mmCIF file of C-alpha atoms in Angstrom:
data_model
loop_
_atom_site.group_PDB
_atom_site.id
_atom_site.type_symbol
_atom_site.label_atom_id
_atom_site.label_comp_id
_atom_site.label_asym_id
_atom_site.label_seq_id
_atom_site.Cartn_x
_atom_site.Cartn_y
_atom_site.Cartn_z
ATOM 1 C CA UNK A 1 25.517 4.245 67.245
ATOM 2 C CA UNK A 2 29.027 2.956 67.860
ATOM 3 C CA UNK A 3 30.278 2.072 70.880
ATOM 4 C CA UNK A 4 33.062 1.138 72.644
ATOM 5 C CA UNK A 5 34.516 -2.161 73.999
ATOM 6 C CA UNK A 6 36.305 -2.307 77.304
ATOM 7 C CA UNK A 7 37.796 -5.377 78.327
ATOM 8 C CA UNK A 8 39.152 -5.589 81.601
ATOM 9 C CA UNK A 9 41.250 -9.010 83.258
ATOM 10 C CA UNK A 10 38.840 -9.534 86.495
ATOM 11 C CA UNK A 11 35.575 -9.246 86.702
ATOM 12 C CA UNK A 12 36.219 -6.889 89.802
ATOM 13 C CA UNK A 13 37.946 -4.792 87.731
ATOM 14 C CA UNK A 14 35.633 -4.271 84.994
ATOM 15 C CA UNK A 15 32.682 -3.904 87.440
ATOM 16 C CA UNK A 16 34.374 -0.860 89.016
ATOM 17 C CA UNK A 17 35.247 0.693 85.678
ATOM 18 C CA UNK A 18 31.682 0.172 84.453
ATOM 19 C CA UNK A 19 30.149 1.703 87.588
ATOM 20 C CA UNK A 20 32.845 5.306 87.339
ATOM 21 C CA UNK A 21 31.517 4.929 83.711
ATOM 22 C CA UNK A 22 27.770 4.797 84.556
ATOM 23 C CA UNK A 23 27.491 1.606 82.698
ATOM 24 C CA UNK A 24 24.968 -0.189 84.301
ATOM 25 C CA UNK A 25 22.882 -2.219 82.489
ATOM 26 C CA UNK A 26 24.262 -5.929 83.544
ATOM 27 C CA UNK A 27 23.989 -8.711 81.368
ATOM 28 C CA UNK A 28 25.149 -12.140 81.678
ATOM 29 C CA UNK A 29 29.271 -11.821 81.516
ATOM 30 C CA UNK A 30 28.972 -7.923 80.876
ATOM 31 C CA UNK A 31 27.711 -4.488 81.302
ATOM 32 C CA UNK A 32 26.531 -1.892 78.265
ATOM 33 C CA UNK A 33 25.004 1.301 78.221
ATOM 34 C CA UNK A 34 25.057 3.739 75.187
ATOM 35 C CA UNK A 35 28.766 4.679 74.856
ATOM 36 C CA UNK A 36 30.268 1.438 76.291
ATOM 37 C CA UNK A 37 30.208 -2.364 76.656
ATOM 38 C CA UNK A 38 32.168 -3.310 79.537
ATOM 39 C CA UNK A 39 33.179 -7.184 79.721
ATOM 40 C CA UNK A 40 36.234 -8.947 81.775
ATOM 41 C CA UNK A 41 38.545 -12.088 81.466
ATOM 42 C CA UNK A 42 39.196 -13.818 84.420
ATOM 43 C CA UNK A 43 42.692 -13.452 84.258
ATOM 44 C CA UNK A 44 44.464 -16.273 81.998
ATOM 45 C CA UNK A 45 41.415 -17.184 80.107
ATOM 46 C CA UNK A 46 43.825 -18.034 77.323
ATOM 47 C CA UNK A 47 46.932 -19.997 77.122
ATOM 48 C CA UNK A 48 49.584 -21.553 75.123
ATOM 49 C CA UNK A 49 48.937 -25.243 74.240
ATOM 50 C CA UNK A 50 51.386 -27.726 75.767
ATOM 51 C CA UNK A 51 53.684 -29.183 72.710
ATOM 52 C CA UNK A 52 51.940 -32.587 73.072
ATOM 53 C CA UNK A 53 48.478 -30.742 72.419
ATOM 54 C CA UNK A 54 50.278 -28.960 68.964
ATOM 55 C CA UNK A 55 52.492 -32.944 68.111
ATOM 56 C CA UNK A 56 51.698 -35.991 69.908
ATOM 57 C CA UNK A 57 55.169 -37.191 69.663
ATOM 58 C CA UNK A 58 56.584 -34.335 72.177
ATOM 59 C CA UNK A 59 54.457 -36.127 74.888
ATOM 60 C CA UNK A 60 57.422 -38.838 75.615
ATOM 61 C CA UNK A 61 60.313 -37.179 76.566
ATOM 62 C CA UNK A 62 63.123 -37.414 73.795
ATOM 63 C CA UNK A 63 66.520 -35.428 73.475
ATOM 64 C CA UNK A 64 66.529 -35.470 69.867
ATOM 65 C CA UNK A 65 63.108 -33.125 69.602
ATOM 66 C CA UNK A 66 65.295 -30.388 71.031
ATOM 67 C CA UNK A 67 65.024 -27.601 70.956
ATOM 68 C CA UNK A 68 60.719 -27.848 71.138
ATOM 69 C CA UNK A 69 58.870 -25.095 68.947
ATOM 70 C CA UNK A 70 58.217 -22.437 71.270
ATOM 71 C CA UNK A 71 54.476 -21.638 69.803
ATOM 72 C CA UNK A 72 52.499 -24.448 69.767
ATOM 73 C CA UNK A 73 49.350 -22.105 69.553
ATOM 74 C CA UNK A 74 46.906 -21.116 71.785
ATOM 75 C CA UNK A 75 44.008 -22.421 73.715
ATOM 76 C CA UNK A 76 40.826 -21.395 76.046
ATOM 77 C CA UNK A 77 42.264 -22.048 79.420
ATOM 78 C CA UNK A 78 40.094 -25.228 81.651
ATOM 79 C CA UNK A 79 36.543 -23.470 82.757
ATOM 80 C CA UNK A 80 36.757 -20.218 80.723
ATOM 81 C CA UNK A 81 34.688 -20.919 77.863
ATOM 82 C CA UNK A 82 31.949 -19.527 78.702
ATOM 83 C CA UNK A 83 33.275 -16.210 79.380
ATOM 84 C CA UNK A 84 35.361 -16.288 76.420
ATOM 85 C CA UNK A 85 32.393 -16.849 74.184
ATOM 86 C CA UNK A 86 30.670 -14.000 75.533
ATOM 87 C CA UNK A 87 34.056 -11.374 74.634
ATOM 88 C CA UNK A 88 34.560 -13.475 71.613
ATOM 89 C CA UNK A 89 30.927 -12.310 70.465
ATOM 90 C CA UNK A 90 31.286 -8.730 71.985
ATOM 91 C CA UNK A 91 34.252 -8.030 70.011
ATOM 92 C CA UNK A 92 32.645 -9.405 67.172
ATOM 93 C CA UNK A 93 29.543 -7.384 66.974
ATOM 94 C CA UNK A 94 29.070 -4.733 64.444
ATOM 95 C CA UNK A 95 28.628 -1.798 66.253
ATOM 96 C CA UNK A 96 32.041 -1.481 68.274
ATOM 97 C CA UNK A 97 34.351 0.946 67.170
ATOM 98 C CA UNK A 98 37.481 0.052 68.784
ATOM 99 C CA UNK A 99 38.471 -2.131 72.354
ATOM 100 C CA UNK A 100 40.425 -1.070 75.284
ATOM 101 C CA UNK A 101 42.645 -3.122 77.064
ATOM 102 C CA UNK A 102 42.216 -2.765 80.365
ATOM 103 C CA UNK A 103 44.243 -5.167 81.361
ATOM 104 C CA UNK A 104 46.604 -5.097 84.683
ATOM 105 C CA UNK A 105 49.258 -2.367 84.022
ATOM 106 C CA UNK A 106 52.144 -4.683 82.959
ATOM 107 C CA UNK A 107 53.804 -7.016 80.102
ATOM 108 C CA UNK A 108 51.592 -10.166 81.487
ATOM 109 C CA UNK A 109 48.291 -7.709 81.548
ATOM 110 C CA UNK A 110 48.882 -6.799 77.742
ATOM 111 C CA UNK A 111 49.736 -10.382 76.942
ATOM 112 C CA UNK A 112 46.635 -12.018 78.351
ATOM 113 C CA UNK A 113 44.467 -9.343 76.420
ATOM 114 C CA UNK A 114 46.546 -9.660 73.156
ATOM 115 C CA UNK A 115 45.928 -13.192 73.341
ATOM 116 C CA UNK A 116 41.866 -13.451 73.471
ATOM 117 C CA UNK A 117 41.897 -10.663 71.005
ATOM 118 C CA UNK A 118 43.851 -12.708 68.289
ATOM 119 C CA UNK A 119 42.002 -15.487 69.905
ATOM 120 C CA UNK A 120 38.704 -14.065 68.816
ATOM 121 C CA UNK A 121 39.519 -12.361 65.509
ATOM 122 C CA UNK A 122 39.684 -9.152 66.785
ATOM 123 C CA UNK A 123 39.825 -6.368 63.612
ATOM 124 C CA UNK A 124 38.858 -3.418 65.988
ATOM 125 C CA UNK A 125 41.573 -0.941 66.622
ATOM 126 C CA UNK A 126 43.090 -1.275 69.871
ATOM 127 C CA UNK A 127 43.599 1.375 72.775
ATOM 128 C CA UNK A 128 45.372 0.695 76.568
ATOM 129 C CA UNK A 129 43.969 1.999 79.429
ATOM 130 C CA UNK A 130 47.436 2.124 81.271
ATOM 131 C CA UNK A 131 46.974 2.405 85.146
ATOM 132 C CA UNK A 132 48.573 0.802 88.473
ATOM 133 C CA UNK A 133 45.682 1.823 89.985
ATOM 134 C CA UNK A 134 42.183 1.073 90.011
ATOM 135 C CA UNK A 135 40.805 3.581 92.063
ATOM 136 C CA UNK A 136 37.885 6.029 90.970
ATOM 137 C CA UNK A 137 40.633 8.714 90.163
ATOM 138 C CA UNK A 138 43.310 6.519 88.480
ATOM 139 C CA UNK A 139 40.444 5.332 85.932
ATOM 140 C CA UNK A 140 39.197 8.569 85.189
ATOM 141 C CA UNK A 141 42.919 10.022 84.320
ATOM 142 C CA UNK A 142 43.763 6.913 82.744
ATOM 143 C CA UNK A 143 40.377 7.044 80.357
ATOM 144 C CA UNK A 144 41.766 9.979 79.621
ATOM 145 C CA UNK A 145 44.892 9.230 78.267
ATOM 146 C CA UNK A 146 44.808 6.137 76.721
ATOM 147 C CA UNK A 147 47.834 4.711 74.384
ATOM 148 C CA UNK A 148 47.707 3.095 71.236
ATOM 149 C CA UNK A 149 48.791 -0.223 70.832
ATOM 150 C CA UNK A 150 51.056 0.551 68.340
ATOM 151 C CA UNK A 151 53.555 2.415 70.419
ATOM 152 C CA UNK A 152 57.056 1.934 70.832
ATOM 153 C CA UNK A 153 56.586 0.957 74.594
ATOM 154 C CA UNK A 154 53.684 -1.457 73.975
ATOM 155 C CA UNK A 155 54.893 -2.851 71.217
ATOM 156 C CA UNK A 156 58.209 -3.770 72.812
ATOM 157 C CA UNK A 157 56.423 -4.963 76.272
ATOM 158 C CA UNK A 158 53.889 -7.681 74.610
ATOM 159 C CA UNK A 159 57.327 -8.771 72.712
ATOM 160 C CA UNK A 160 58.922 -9.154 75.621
ATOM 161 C CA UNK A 161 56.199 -11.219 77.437
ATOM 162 C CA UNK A 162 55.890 -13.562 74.584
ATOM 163 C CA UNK A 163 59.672 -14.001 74.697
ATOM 164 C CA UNK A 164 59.645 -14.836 78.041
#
């Protein structure tokens, strides 16, 4: 049986969608029942690499190495690896048929997700779960009406965030 994948920034926040979802079957760094595995960052659990960390030479200050290379790559942010190991093999697992980002509602929220899923390999088709709002209601209509990630709007917002 398939299931899916629900990945949400804080651990607060995931807990609350797994318990409106009757998901309650905690394991260590998530929650899965029969229809869904609910997991959580802890906000920036990944981050760029400082340009010393991608060329040792940008570690000394030097005018002529202007302008820097603006991706350097990523990395597991200081005290996340655990957690990241544990979405890293959720996403990974066989029987999930697609993730939703339920990440905060906002260009920074769809960049930290978009970031552990490359992060991790993610192949699974992905869906947002779009809401300002985490209350009982808010998730419900939001599980309801989730985006793709393909759309015009997301597209252009996780562009955006990069950019900046």
């Amino acid at each position: 049986m398939s299931k899916i994948l629900i990945i949400a920034e804080k651990p607060s926040a995931g807990k609350d969608i797994a318990r409106i979802l009757g998901v309650t079957n905690t394991k260590n760094g998530f929650m899965e029942n029969d229809n869904y595995i609910v997991t959580w960052a802890r906000g920036h659990l990944v981050k760029l690499k400082d340009p010393e960390e991608a060329d040792p030479r940008y570690k000394k200050w030097n005018v002529d190495d202007l302008p820097l290379p603006y991706d350097n790559g990523l990395k597991i942010a200081d005290g996340a690896t655990g957690q990241f190991k544990i979405i890293k093999s959720l996403i990974q697992r066989n029987d999930i048929s697609y993730l939703i980002n339920a990440g905060d509602a906002g260009r920074e929220g769809l960049l930290i997700q978009s970031w552990i899923y490359r992060m991790c390999g993610n192949k699974h088709p992905v869906k947002i779960l779009w809401s300002s709002s985490l209350t009982d209601d808010a998730i419900k209509t939001a599980m309801g009406h989730l985006h793709d990630e393909k759309e015009e709007e997301f597209v252009n917002l996780l562009r955006e965030a990069e950019t900046r």
